[in-house]
Amino acid sequence: MPTYNVTAQDVSPLIAYSAGWVDSNHGDALWANYSGGTFHATQSPGASAEITFFGTAYWVFGAKRGNHGSFTVTLNNTDQFTGSGFSANDEFQTLLHSNTTLPIGTHVLTIANGNDPTKFVDIDWITFTGGDGNPSSAGVTTTLDDATSNFTYLPSTDAWPSQTNNGLAPQYFNSTLHATNEHDAQALVSFEGDAIYLYGATSGNHGTFSVQIDDGPIYNLNGSAPAFRPRTLLWYQGGLKPGAHNLTMTNTGTSLLANNYMDVDYVVTESFASPPATSSQGSKAKTPIIAGVVSGVGILLIWIIAGLIFWSKRKKRRSRFAMEEGRAFHSNVPPPDPVIIPPDPAVVDGSCPPGPLRSNSTPTPNFAIGRDGKRRPDMGRALTTPGTFNEVASSHNPTLSDDEAPGPLPSTPPTLPAAKKVRKPLQLHSPLGSTDQPSPTTPLLNQGSNTGQSITSPILNSPSNSQLGAPIREQDWGPVEMATLPPDYQQATERRNPAVNH
């Protein structure tokens, strides 16, 4: 409910005066200085004025003059304040007392004159604050005229005759009013809202009446006044629960008095959509969501941290496992099989004794240089071409005797394996590093049949060359340009007999 102010003029029936109060003494030369030209004053000690309101604050306005004295303010019959209305210079429409720190609810405010019978106290108007003090709350105001269907008149409409022909009607809202002088005649108003204002007129022919909301307490009011005052706030009630309500007005004056009237002009209702309540509900509604989001984020962070820890430990375990597995693998790898070097075919067929080759105390190199200038292994035990070594040795050793001279070649030279392509004759390197080469006119090879090539040099068949008695192998000729593959191990190791010339 928002903050709003309600002002009750001194002539409003909302303010209940005890005996001793005078309504707007026009004998006072300064009466026009009061708001609306009206005021209530008393010189009686202890005379009081009381108002009941729903709100959180109040302000009492009056005058401070040279003939005014002390007064007391009582709130809810407990709190008391003593003030003074005296002023050497007259002050009108001034604040006499206020309290703006009240708890929200229904309060009863009482103003009483002091004990000096020569001093006055007066009241110009009283304003109080309704609502819960939240000015941002939005309110909806609805005005219901006395002629609308929201009004019901009892015991019948005849008891509440229309005053359209009344000369005072134009001073009422919409120029309409309902008035009665029947005792216990009632006017019922149905409405929806949190607060309601009841407006009518006070006058010299008006009397007492009562007001009740739903089944709540009954408030007794007085509509009597020394002058006619239309559109006066007769009564106000705030702090109602939202929803439908019923207001009942009852004429409590006696019908024996011709001047005991009560009239109804209109009512105003207010409905408040309280943002504080909505905001509170929204906060309550959002609180579980916020708590859920925070909890979810916290749980997610915990899972992420746990996952990182698990991943780190797993990575370490896998690294250790890989290292241990590697050690186990290397420790369990069996030693490689020994490499068996096959025996030299010349040793196998008895042509050459085992051990290093001895010929004139000069070893045979284990590589050959081909036509492309590259050093190549001789694919097995190094053997010089039979006859060539001794022949070269003899040419470099003049001390050889005739017994040591090489003998004649055998009549039938050995036959090499067949080859599809004729090998070109090669110049053999001297095992002693000599640059002397066999005579180019000496035929070393005969191109015979397609079964192979025959060696025709007489040097190769010397019988004195006993350690070179092994058959000549194709591998011993160095790099060979051939379309067929070299002989396999069996071919290289089989014992060859001298081939017969075809």
Short mmCIF file of C-alpha atoms in Angstrom, two decimals:
data_model
loop_
_atom_site.label_atom_id
_atom_site.label_comp_id
_atom_site.label_asym_id
_atom_site.label_seq_id
_atom_site.Cartn_x
_atom_site.Cartn_y
_atom_site.Cartn_z
CA MET A 1 0.00 0.00 0.00
CA PRO A 2 1.43 3.41 -0.94
CA THR A 3 1.91 6.50 1.15
CA TYR A 4 -0.95 8.94 0.92
CA ASN A 5 -2.27 11.74 3.12
CA VAL A 6 -5.81 12.16 4.34
CA THR A 7 -6.92 15.55 5.64
CA ALA A 8 -9.86 15.88 7.99
CA GLN A 9 -11.08 19.44 8.38
CA ASP A 10 -12.19 20.51 11.83
CA VAL A 11 -15.83 20.24 10.68
CA SER A 12 -15.43 16.56 9.64
CA PRO A 13 -17.40 14.04 11.67
CA LEU A 14 -14.13 12.02 11.74
CA ILE A 15 -13.08 14.26 14.63
CA ALA A 16 -15.22 13.59 17.67
CA TYR A 17 -15.48 16.57 20.06
CA SER A 18 -16.42 16.38 23.70
CA ALA A 19 -18.57 19.01 25.37
CA GLY A 20 -17.14 22.49 25.57
CA TRP A 21 -15.99 22.88 21.96
CA VAL A 22 -17.31 25.76 19.82
CA ASP A 23 -17.64 25.36 16.05
CA SER A 24 -16.26 28.38 14.21
CA ASN A 25 -17.05 31.22 16.53
CA HIS A 26 -17.84 34.04 14.18
CA GLY A 27 -17.72 36.40 17.13
CA ASP A 28 -13.92 36.12 16.82
CA ALA A 29 -12.74 38.96 14.63
CA LEU A 30 -9.92 36.75 13.19
CA TRP A 31 -12.05 33.68 12.28
CA ALA A 32 -11.38 34.20 8.52
CA ASN A 33 -7.65 33.51 9.07
CA TYR A 34 -8.42 29.82 9.59
CA SER A 35 -8.51 27.31 6.73
CA GLY A 36 -11.88 27.44 5.04
CA GLY A 37 -13.03 30.01 7.60
CA THR A 38 -13.73 27.22 10.10
CA PHE A 39 -12.13 26.10 13.35
CA HIS A 40 -13.06 24.37 16.63
CA ALA A 41 -11.91 25.96 19.92
CA THR A 42 -12.43 25.28 23.62
CA GLN A 43 -11.69 27.09 26.86
CA SER A 44 -12.93 24.24 29.06
CA PRO A 45 -10.16 22.53 31.08
CA GLY A 46 -9.65 18.96 29.83
CA ALA A 47 -12.04 19.26 26.86
CA SER A 48 -10.84 16.82 24.18
CA ALA A 49 -11.06 16.04 20.47
CA GLU A 50 -10.44 12.49 19.21
CA ILE A 51 -9.75 10.96 15.81
CA THR A 52 -9.17 7.34 14.81
CA PHE A 53 -7.08 6.66 11.72
CA PHE A 54 -5.04 3.97 9.97
CA GLY A 55 -1.56 5.10 9.08
CA THR A 56 2.02 5.81 10.12
CA ALA A 57 2.08 9.56 10.90
CA TYR A 58 -0.07 12.55 11.86
CA TRP A 59 0.09 16.36 11.97
CA VAL A 60 -2.18 18.66 14.04
CA PHE A 61 -2.65 22.23 12.80
CA GLY A 62 -4.20 25.17 14.70
CA ALA A 63 -3.37 28.65 15.85
CA LYS A 64 -0.95 30.10 18.39
CA ARG A 65 -2.22 33.28 19.93
CA GLY A 66 -1.75 35.44 23.02
CA ASN A 67 -4.84 33.94 24.77
CA HIS A 68 -3.86 30.30 24.13
CA GLY A 69 -2.28 28.07 26.73
CA SER A 70 -0.98 24.52 27.15
CA PHE A 71 -2.46 21.34 25.66
CA THR A 72 -1.75 17.61 25.83
CA VAL A 73 -1.57 14.96 23.11
CA THR A 74 -2.27 11.33 23.87
CA LEU A 75 -1.68 8.50 21.38
CA ASN A 76 -3.38 5.15 21.90
CA ASN A 77 -4.08 6.16 25.52
CA THR A 78 -0.42 5.72 26.44
CA ASP A 79 1.90 8.23 24.84
CA GLN A 80 1.52 11.82 26.03
CA PHE A 81 2.95 15.11 24.83
CA THR A 82 2.49 18.55 26.41
CA GLY A 83 2.70 21.57 24.18
CA SER A 84 1.92 25.25 24.28
CA GLY A 85 -0.27 27.25 21.95
CA PHE A 86 0.84 30.61 23.31
CA SER A 87 2.41 33.18 20.99
CA ALA A 88 2.73 36.95 21.53
CA ASN A 89 2.25 37.35 17.77
CA ASP A 90 -0.72 35.46 16.37
CA GLU A 91 0.17 32.50 14.11
CA PHE A 92 -2.57 30.83 12.08
CA GLN A 93 -2.61 27.50 10.27
CA THR A 94 0.55 26.51 12.14
CA LEU A 95 1.74 23.09 13.26
CA LEU A 96 0.95 22.31 16.87
CA HIS A 97 2.29 18.74 17.05
CA SER A 98 3.29 15.80 14.83
CA ASN A 99 4.59 12.27 14.98
CA THR A 100 6.02 10.61 11.86
CA THR A 101 7.47 7.42 13.35
CA LEU A 102 4.34 5.44 14.05
CA PRO A 103 4.11 1.74 13.27
CA ILE A 104 1.62 1.05 10.53
CA GLY A 105 -1.82 0.31 11.92
CA THR A 106 -4.86 1.86 13.55
CA HIS A 107 -4.17 4.66 16.03
CA VAL A 108 -6.31 6.85 18.30
CA LEU A 109 -5.15 10.45 18.65
CA THR A 110 -6.53 12.73 21.43
CA ILE A 111 -5.92 16.48 21.88
CA ALA A 112 -7.04 18.02 25.19
CA ASN A 113 -7.02 21.51 26.59
CA GLY A 114 -4.89 22.35 29.62
CA ASN A 115 -6.15 23.08 33.13
CA ASP A 116 -6.21 26.88 32.85
CA PRO A 117 -9.85 27.91 32.30
CA THR A 118 -8.77 31.26 30.86
CA LYS A 119 -6.73 29.78 28.05
CA PHE A 120 -7.86 28.41 24.70
CA VAL A 121 -6.76 25.63 22.36
CA ASP A 122 -8.09 25.30 18.84
CA ILE A 123 -7.91 22.85 15.90
CA ASP A 124 -7.89 23.93 12.28
CA TRP A 125 -7.34 20.49 10.61
CA ILE A 126 -5.63 17.12 11.12
CA THR A 127 -3.68 15.26 8.45
CA PHE A 128 -2.54 11.66 8.75
CA THR A 129 -0.55 9.40 6.47
CA GLY A 130 -2.06 6.15 5.34
CA GLY A 131 -0.39 3.17 3.75
CA ASP A 132 2.98 1.57 4.55
CA GLY A 133 5.19 4.49 3.58
CA ASN A 134 6.09 3.23 0.10
CA PRO A 135 5.42 6.05 -2.38
CA SER A 136 6.16 3.85 -5.42
CA SER A 137 3.05 1.73 -4.96
CA ALA A 138 0.40 2.44 -7.58
CA GLY A 139 -3.21 3.07 -6.58
CA VAL A 140 -6.46 3.01 -8.52
CA THR A 141 -9.16 5.44 -7.42
CA THR A 142 -12.83 4.81 -8.18
CA THR A 143 -15.69 7.25 -7.48
CA LEU A 144 -19.16 5.82 -6.90
CA ASP A 145 -22.04 8.30 -7.02
CA ASP A 146 -25.07 7.83 -4.82
CA ALA A 147 -27.22 7.08 -7.92
CA THR A 148 -25.13 4.06 -9.06
CA SER A 149 -26.16 0.45 -8.64
CA ASN A 150 -23.50 0.02 -5.94
CA PHE A 151 -25.90 1.71 -3.48
CA THR A 152 -28.79 -0.03 -1.83
CA TYR A 153 -31.28 1.95 0.30
CA LEU A 154 -33.22 0.35 3.14
CA PRO A 155 -35.88 -0.25 4.18
CA SER A 156 -36.93 1.08 0.72
CA THR A 157 -36.17 3.84 -1.76
CA ASP A 158 -39.17 5.67 -0.36
CA ALA A 159 -37.24 6.22 2.87
CA TRP A 160 -34.51 7.88 0.80
CA PRO A 161 -36.26 10.28 -1.55
CA SER A 162 -34.22 11.88 -4.30
CA GLN A 163 -33.30 15.49 -3.74
CA THR A 164 -33.16 16.56 -7.36
CA ASN A 165 -35.63 19.33 -6.74
CA ASN A 166 -33.65 20.55 -3.73
CA GLY A 167 -32.19 23.98 -4.32
CA LEU A 168 -28.96 22.83 -2.66
CA ALA A 169 -28.53 19.84 -5.02
CA PRO A 170 -26.11 21.64 -7.40
CA GLN A 171 -23.60 21.78 -4.54
CA TYR A 172 -23.43 17.96 -4.42
CA PHE A 173 -21.41 15.73 -6.69
CA ASN A 174 -23.22 15.32 -10.01
CA SER A 175 -26.04 17.41 -8.46
CA THR A 176 -27.49 14.28 -6.85
CA LEU A 177 -27.93 13.15 -3.27
CA HIS A 178 -29.96 10.76 -1.13
CA ALA A 179 -31.19 11.91 2.30
CA THR A 180 -33.40 10.43 5.01
CA ASN A 181 -34.79 11.39 8.35
CA GLU A 182 -36.14 7.93 9.20
CA HIS A 183 -34.65 6.27 12.24
CA ASP A 184 -32.51 3.24 11.43
CA ALA A 185 -32.76 3.86 7.69
CA GLN A 186 -29.66 2.45 6.02
CA ALA A 187 -27.63 2.98 2.90
CA LEU A 188 -25.44 0.05 1.81
CA VAL A 189 -22.47 0.41 -0.56
CA SER A 190 -20.67 -2.57 -2.14
CA PHE A 191 -17.09 -1.91 -3.31
CA GLU A 192 -13.65 -3.36 -3.81
CA GLY A 193 -10.52 -1.71 -2.51
CA ASP A 194 -8.07 -1.16 0.35
CA ALA A 195 -9.57 2.15 1.52
CA ILE A 196 -12.82 4.05 1.30
CA TYR A 197 -13.88 7.72 1.73
CA LEU A 198 -17.48 8.67 2.50
CA TYR A 199 -18.67 12.15 1.52
CA GLY A 200 -21.86 13.98 2.45
CA ALA A 201 -23.04 17.18 4.01
CA THR A 202 -23.22 18.50 7.55
CA SER A 203 -25.76 21.01 8.52
CA GLY A 204 -27.92 22.36 11.31
CA ASN A 205 -30.73 19.85 10.54
CA HIS A 206 -28.36 16.84 10.47
CA GLY A 207 -27.78 14.57 13.41
CA THR A 208 -25.92 11.42 14.48
CA PHE A 209 -25.22 8.36 12.37
CA SER A 210 -23.02 5.24 12.45
CA VAL A 211 -20.66 3.55 10.00
CA GLN A 212 -19.53 -0.08 9.75
CA ILE A 213 -17.34 -2.03 7.30
CA ASP A 214 -18.38 -5.66 6.83
CA ASP A 215 -18.60 -7.13 10.34
CA GLY A 216 -16.09 -4.72 11.84
CA PRO A 217 -16.52 -2.22 14.66
CA ILE A 218 -19.26 0.40 14.55
CA TYR A 219 -18.21 4.05 14.54
CA ASN A 220 -20.65 6.69 15.84
CA LEU A 221 -20.41 10.10 14.17
CA ASN A 222 -22.21 13.45 14.29
CA GLY A 223 -23.26 15.38 11.20
CA SER A 224 -24.61 18.39 13.02
CA ALA A 225 -23.11 21.79 12.13
CA PRO A 226 -24.08 25.47 12.58
CA ALA A 227 -23.95 25.94 8.78
CA PHE A 228 -24.49 23.91 5.62
CA ARG A 229 -21.23 22.30 4.46
CA PRO A 230 -21.52 20.06 1.37
CA ARG A 231 -18.96 17.50 0.14
CA THR A 232 -17.54 17.05 3.57
CA LEU A 233 -15.48 13.97 4.44
CA LEU A 234 -17.83 12.19 6.80
CA TRP A 235 -15.68 9.14 7.35
CA TYR A 236 -12.55 7.31 6.15
CA GLN A 237 -11.31 3.75 6.63
CA GLY A 238 -7.96 2.37 5.41
CA GLY A 239 -5.97 -0.79 5.86
CA LEU A 240 -8.67 -3.00 4.38
CA LYS A 241 -7.88 -6.36 2.90
CA PRO A 242 -7.98 -6.39 -0.91
CA GLY A 243 -11.26 -7.67 -2.26
CA ALA A 244 -14.98 -7.03 -1.96
CA HIS A 245 -16.40 -5.13 1.02
CA ASN A 246 -19.69 -3.62 2.22
CA LEU A 247 -20.18 -0.25 3.90
CA THR A 248 -23.31 0.27 6.00
CA MET A 249 -24.52 3.74 7.06
CA THR A 250 -27.32 3.95 9.62
CA ASN A 251 -29.29 7.03 10.68
CA THR A 252 -29.22 6.84 14.49
CA GLY A 253 -31.19 10.07 15.10
CA THR A 254 -34.80 9.91 16.35
CA SER A 255 -37.56 10.38 13.84
CA LEU A 256 -39.41 12.55 16.31
CA LEU A 257 -37.01 15.33 15.49
CA ALA A 258 -37.86 16.89 12.18
CA ASN A 259 -34.28 18.14 11.79
CA ASN A 260 -32.55 14.69 12.29
CA TYR A 261 -31.34 14.12 8.69
CA MET A 262 -28.54 12.11 7.18
CA ASP A 263 -27.54 12.41 3.54
CA VAL A 264 -25.19 10.54 1.17
CA ASP A 265 -23.35 12.20 -1.72
CA TYR A 266 -20.68 9.76 -3.02
CA VAL A 267 -17.87 7.39 -2.00
CA VAL A 268 -14.30 7.06 -3.27
CA THR A 269 -12.45 3.73 -3.13
CA GLU A 270 -8.74 3.07 -3.60
CA SER A 271 -7.11 -0.19 -4.59
CA PHE A 272 -3.34 -0.47 -4.16
CA ALA A 273 -1.03 -2.85 -5.97
CA SER A 274 1.70 -2.93 -3.39
CA PRO A 275 5.17 -3.30 -5.04
CA PRO A 276 6.77 -4.14 -1.70
CA ALA A 277 4.57 -7.22 -1.35
CA THR A 278 5.06 -8.16 -5.01
CA SER A 279 8.76 -7.52 -4.75
CA SER A 280 8.93 -9.56 -1.60
CA GLN A 281 7.11 -12.42 -3.26
CA GLY A 282 9.36 -12.05 -6.28
CA SER A 283 12.40 -12.13 -4.02
CA LYS A 284 11.08 -15.20 -2.30
CA ALA A 285 10.43 -16.76 -5.67
CA LYS A 286 13.88 -15.84 -6.92
CA THR A 287 15.69 -16.94 -3.79
CA PRO A 288 15.42 -20.69 -4.54
CA ILE A 289 16.47 -20.03 -8.14
CA ILE A 290 19.50 -18.03 -7.07
CA ALA A 291 20.36 -20.63 -4.44
CA GLY A 292 19.96 -23.37 -7.05
CA VAL A 293 22.20 -21.57 -9.54
CA VAL A 294 24.87 -20.94 -6.89
CA SER A 295 24.67 -24.56 -5.74
CA GLY A 296 24.85 -25.79 -9.31
CA VAL A 297 27.90 -23.65 -10.06
CA GLY A 298 29.55 -24.84 -6.85
CA ILE A 299 28.86 -28.49 -7.68
CA LEU A 300 30.15 -27.96 -11.22
CA LEU A 301 33.37 -26.43 -9.92
CA ILE A 302 33.80 -29.34 -7.51
CA TRP A 303 33.32 -31.80 -10.37
CA ILE A 304 35.80 -29.92 -12.56
CA ILE A 305 38.42 -29.88 -9.79
CA ALA A 306 37.83 -33.55 -9.04
CA GLY A 307 38.10 -34.36 -12.76
CA LEU A 308 41.39 -32.47 -13.05
CA ILE A 309 42.79 -34.28 -10.01
CA PHE A 310 41.63 -37.65 -11.36
CA TRP A 311 43.06 -36.91 -14.81
CA SER A 312 46.38 -35.82 -13.33
CA LYS A 313 46.66 -38.94 -11.17
CA ARG A 314 45.63 -41.16 -14.05
CA LYS A 315 48.22 -39.54 -16.30
CA LYS A 316 50.92 -40.15 -13.67
CA ARG A 317 49.78 -43.77 -13.24
CA ARG A 318 49.84 -44.33 -16.98
CA SER A 319 53.31 -42.81 -17.22
CA ARG A 320 54.59 -45.06 -14.44
CA PHE A 321 52.89 -48.05 -16.04
CA ALA A 322 54.45 -47.26 -19.42
CA MET A 323 57.89 -46.95 -17.83
CA GLU A 324 57.48 -50.22 -15.92
CA GLU A 325 56.14 -51.94 -19.02
CA GLY A 326 59.10 -50.66 -21.02
CA ARG A 327 61.54 -51.95 -18.41
CA ALA A 328 59.75 -55.30 -18.33
CA PHE A 329 59.80 -55.52 -22.13
CA HIS A 330 63.48 -54.73 -22.40
CA SER A 331 64.32 -57.13 -19.59
CA ASN A 332 62.32 -59.94 -21.25
CA VAL A 333 63.66 -59.46 -24.77
CA PRO A 334 65.62 -62.62 -25.65
CA PRO A 335 69.17 -62.15 -26.95
CA PRO A 336 69.47 -62.11 -30.72
CA ASP A 337 70.33 -65.33 -32.50
CA PRO A 338 74.01 -65.68 -33.23
CA VAL A 339 75.01 -64.84 -36.75
CA ILE A 340 76.54 -67.83 -38.42
CA ILE A 341 78.98 -66.98 -41.18
CA PRO A 342 79.05 -69.77 -43.73
CA PRO A 343 82.44 -71.32 -44.47
CA ASP A 344 84.42 -70.31 -47.48
CA PRO A 345 83.51 -72.59 -50.38
CA ALA A 346 87.19 -72.89 -51.20
CA VAL A 347 87.83 -74.29 -47.74
CA VAL A 348 84.87 -76.66 -48.05
CA ASP A 349 86.04 -78.23 -51.33
CA GLY A 350 89.62 -78.47 -50.05
CA SER A 351 91.02 -76.05 -52.56
CA CYS A 352 92.21 -73.71 -49.86
CA PRO A 353 93.27 -74.41 -46.30
CA PRO A 354 91.39 -72.60 -43.53
CA GLY A 355 92.91 -69.43 -42.21
CA PRO A 356 94.12 -66.26 -43.87
CA LEU A 357 95.13 -66.48 -47.49
CA ARG A 358 98.90 -66.66 -47.92
CA SER A 359 100.45 -65.90 -51.21
CA ASN A 360 103.91 -64.44 -51.20
CA SER A 361 103.12 -63.12 -47.72
CA THR A 362 100.77 -60.51 -49.20
CA PRO A 363 97.07 -60.52 -48.17
CA THR A 364 94.39 -60.08 -50.75
CA PRO A 365 92.22 -57.04 -50.25
CA ASN A 366 88.58 -57.76 -49.39
CA PHE A 367 87.16 -55.23 -51.76
CA ALA A 368 87.36 -54.34 -55.38
CA ILE A 369 86.92 -51.15 -57.25
CA GLY A 370 84.45 -51.35 -60.09
CA ARG A 371 84.28 -49.41 -63.28
CA ASP A 372 82.19 -46.73 -61.52
CA GLY A 373 85.07 -46.02 -59.13
CA LYS A 374 83.29 -47.30 -56.03
CA ARG A 375 84.77 -49.76 -53.57
CA ARG A 376 82.73 -52.93 -53.46
CA PRO A 377 82.97 -56.02 -51.23
CA ASP A 378 83.83 -59.26 -52.92
CA MET A 379 80.80 -61.13 -51.42
CA GLY A 380 82.74 -63.69 -49.39
CA ARG A 381 86.31 -64.71 -48.83
CA ALA A 382 88.58 -62.46 -50.80
CA LEU A 383 90.33 -64.29 -53.62
CA THR A 384 92.45 -62.81 -56.29
CA THR A 385 91.97 -64.00 -59.77
CA PRO A 386 93.98 -67.23 -60.08
CA GLY A 387 97.26 -66.68 -61.80
CA THR A 388 97.03 -62.96 -61.73
CA PHE A 389 98.49 -62.62 -58.24
CA ASN A 390 101.55 -64.79 -58.99
CA GLU A 391 101.90 -63.27 -62.34
CA VAL A 392 102.03 -59.82 -60.93
CA ALA A 393 104.18 -60.97 -58.02
CA SER A 394 106.66 -62.48 -60.42
CA SER A 395 106.84 -59.33 -62.37
CA HIS A 396 107.68 -57.43 -59.22
CA ASN A 397 109.96 -60.08 -57.70
CA PRO A 398 113.00 -60.71 -59.90
CA THR A 399 114.43 -63.18 -57.45
CA LEU A 400 111.87 -65.91 -58.21
CA SER A 401 113.46 -69.14 -59.36
CA ASP A 402 112.36 -71.29 -62.18
CA ASP A 403 110.84 -73.74 -59.75
CA GLU A 404 108.64 -71.00 -58.44
CA ALA A 405 107.53 -69.89 -61.87
CA PRO A 406 103.93 -70.53 -62.69
CA GLY A 407 103.20 -73.69 -64.59
CA PRO A 408 101.08 -74.18 -67.66
CA LEU A 409 97.34 -73.77 -67.57
CA PRO A 410 95.21 -76.83 -67.73
CA SER A 411 94.03 -77.73 -71.20
CA THR A 412 90.36 -77.30 -70.32
CA PRO A 413 89.43 -74.11 -68.57
CA PRO A 414 86.55 -74.09 -66.05
CA THR A 415 83.15 -73.01 -67.26
CA LEU A 416 81.27 -70.21 -65.56
CA PRO A 417 77.47 -70.36 -65.03
CA ALA A 418 75.46 -69.35 -67.99
CA ALA A 419 74.61 -65.70 -68.41
CA LYS A 420 72.33 -64.07 -70.86
CA LYS A 421 74.61 -61.11 -71.29
CA VAL A 422 78.29 -61.28 -72.15
CA ARG A 423 80.49 -59.76 -69.50
CA LYS A 424 83.01 -57.19 -70.57
CA PRO A 425 86.63 -58.02 -69.70
CA LEU A 426 87.85 -56.29 -66.58
CA GLN A 427 91.27 -55.06 -65.66
CA LEU A 428 92.18 -56.56 -62.29
CA HIS A 429 93.98 -54.55 -59.69
CA SER A 430 97.27 -55.82 -58.55
CA PRO A 431 97.12 -57.05 -54.93
CA LEU A 432 100.56 -55.42 -54.42
CA GLY A 433 99.33 -52.05 -55.55
CA SER A 434 101.23 -52.35 -58.87
CA THR A 435 100.00 -50.34 -61.75
CA ASP A 436 101.14 -53.04 -64.18
CA GLN A 437 98.21 -54.64 -65.97
CA PRO A 438 98.09 -57.80 -68.11
CA SER A 439 98.79 -57.28 -71.74
CA PRO A 440 95.73 -56.17 -73.55
CA THR A 441 96.72 -58.57 -76.30
CA THR A 442 96.58 -61.54 -73.99
CA PRO A 443 93.18 -63.11 -74.44
CA LEU A 444 91.67 -63.72 -71.04
CA LEU A 445 88.20 -64.68 -72.08
CA ASN A 446 86.73 -66.56 -74.96
CA GLN A 447 83.17 -65.95 -75.81
CA GLY A 448 82.04 -69.48 -76.18
CA SER A 449 78.68 -71.05 -76.18
CA ASN A 450 75.70 -69.71 -74.37
CA THR A 451 76.58 -71.84 -71.39
CA GLY A 452 79.12 -69.40 -70.04
CA GLN A 453 82.55 -67.93 -70.53
CA SER A 454 85.88 -69.77 -70.56
CA ILE A 455 89.15 -68.52 -69.18
CA THR A 456 91.89 -68.88 -71.84
CA SER A 457 94.83 -67.32 -70.02
CA PRO A 458 97.58 -69.89 -69.43
CA ILE A 459 98.40 -68.15 -66.20
CA LEU A 460 95.15 -69.20 -64.59
CA ASN A 461 95.80 -72.92 -65.11
CA SER A 462 99.26 -73.13 -63.66
CA PRO A 463 99.64 -76.32 -61.57
CA SER A 464 102.01 -74.55 -59.21
CA ASN A 465 99.20 -72.28 -58.09
CA SER A 466 97.89 -74.84 -55.63
CA GLN A 467 96.26 -72.40 -53.26
CA LEU A 468 94.33 -70.90 -56.11
CA GLY A 469 92.96 -74.21 -57.26
CA ALA A 470 89.33 -73.31 -56.40
CA PRO A 471 86.95 -72.88 -59.28
CA ILE A 472 86.59 -69.38 -60.53
CA ARG A 473 83.30 -67.87 -59.29
CA GLU A 474 81.32 -65.26 -61.01
CA GLN A 475 81.28 -63.19 -57.85
CA ASP A 476 85.04 -62.79 -57.96
CA TRP A 477 84.91 -60.73 -61.11
CA GLY A 478 83.66 -57.61 -59.34
CA PRO A 479 80.69 -55.62 -60.52
CA VAL A 480 78.98 -57.32 -63.41
CA GLU A 481 76.40 -55.96 -65.74
CA MET A 482 73.95 -58.77 -66.01
CA ALA A 483 70.23 -59.21 -66.35
CA THR A 484 70.10 -62.37 -64.21
CA LEU A 485 70.50 -62.68 -60.46
CA PRO A 486 73.81 -63.88 -59.02
CA PRO A 487 74.02 -67.59 -58.14
CA ASP A 488 72.58 -68.72 -54.84
CA TYR A 489 74.48 -70.30 -52.03
CA GLN A 490 74.26 -73.84 -53.43
CA GLN A 491 75.52 -72.76 -56.80
CA ALA A 492 78.38 -70.89 -55.17
CA THR A 493 79.43 -73.83 -53.04
CA GLU A 494 78.97 -76.79 -55.42
CA ARG A 495 82.18 -78.36 -56.67
CA ARG A 496 82.75 -77.53 -60.27
CA ASN A 497 84.73 -79.76 -62.67
CA PRO A 498 86.55 -78.21 -65.52
CA ALA A 499 84.04 -77.65 -68.25
CA VAL A 500 84.44 -79.32 -71.60
CA ASN A 501 84.75 -77.02 -74.50
CA HIS A 502 81.89 -77.29 -76.89
#
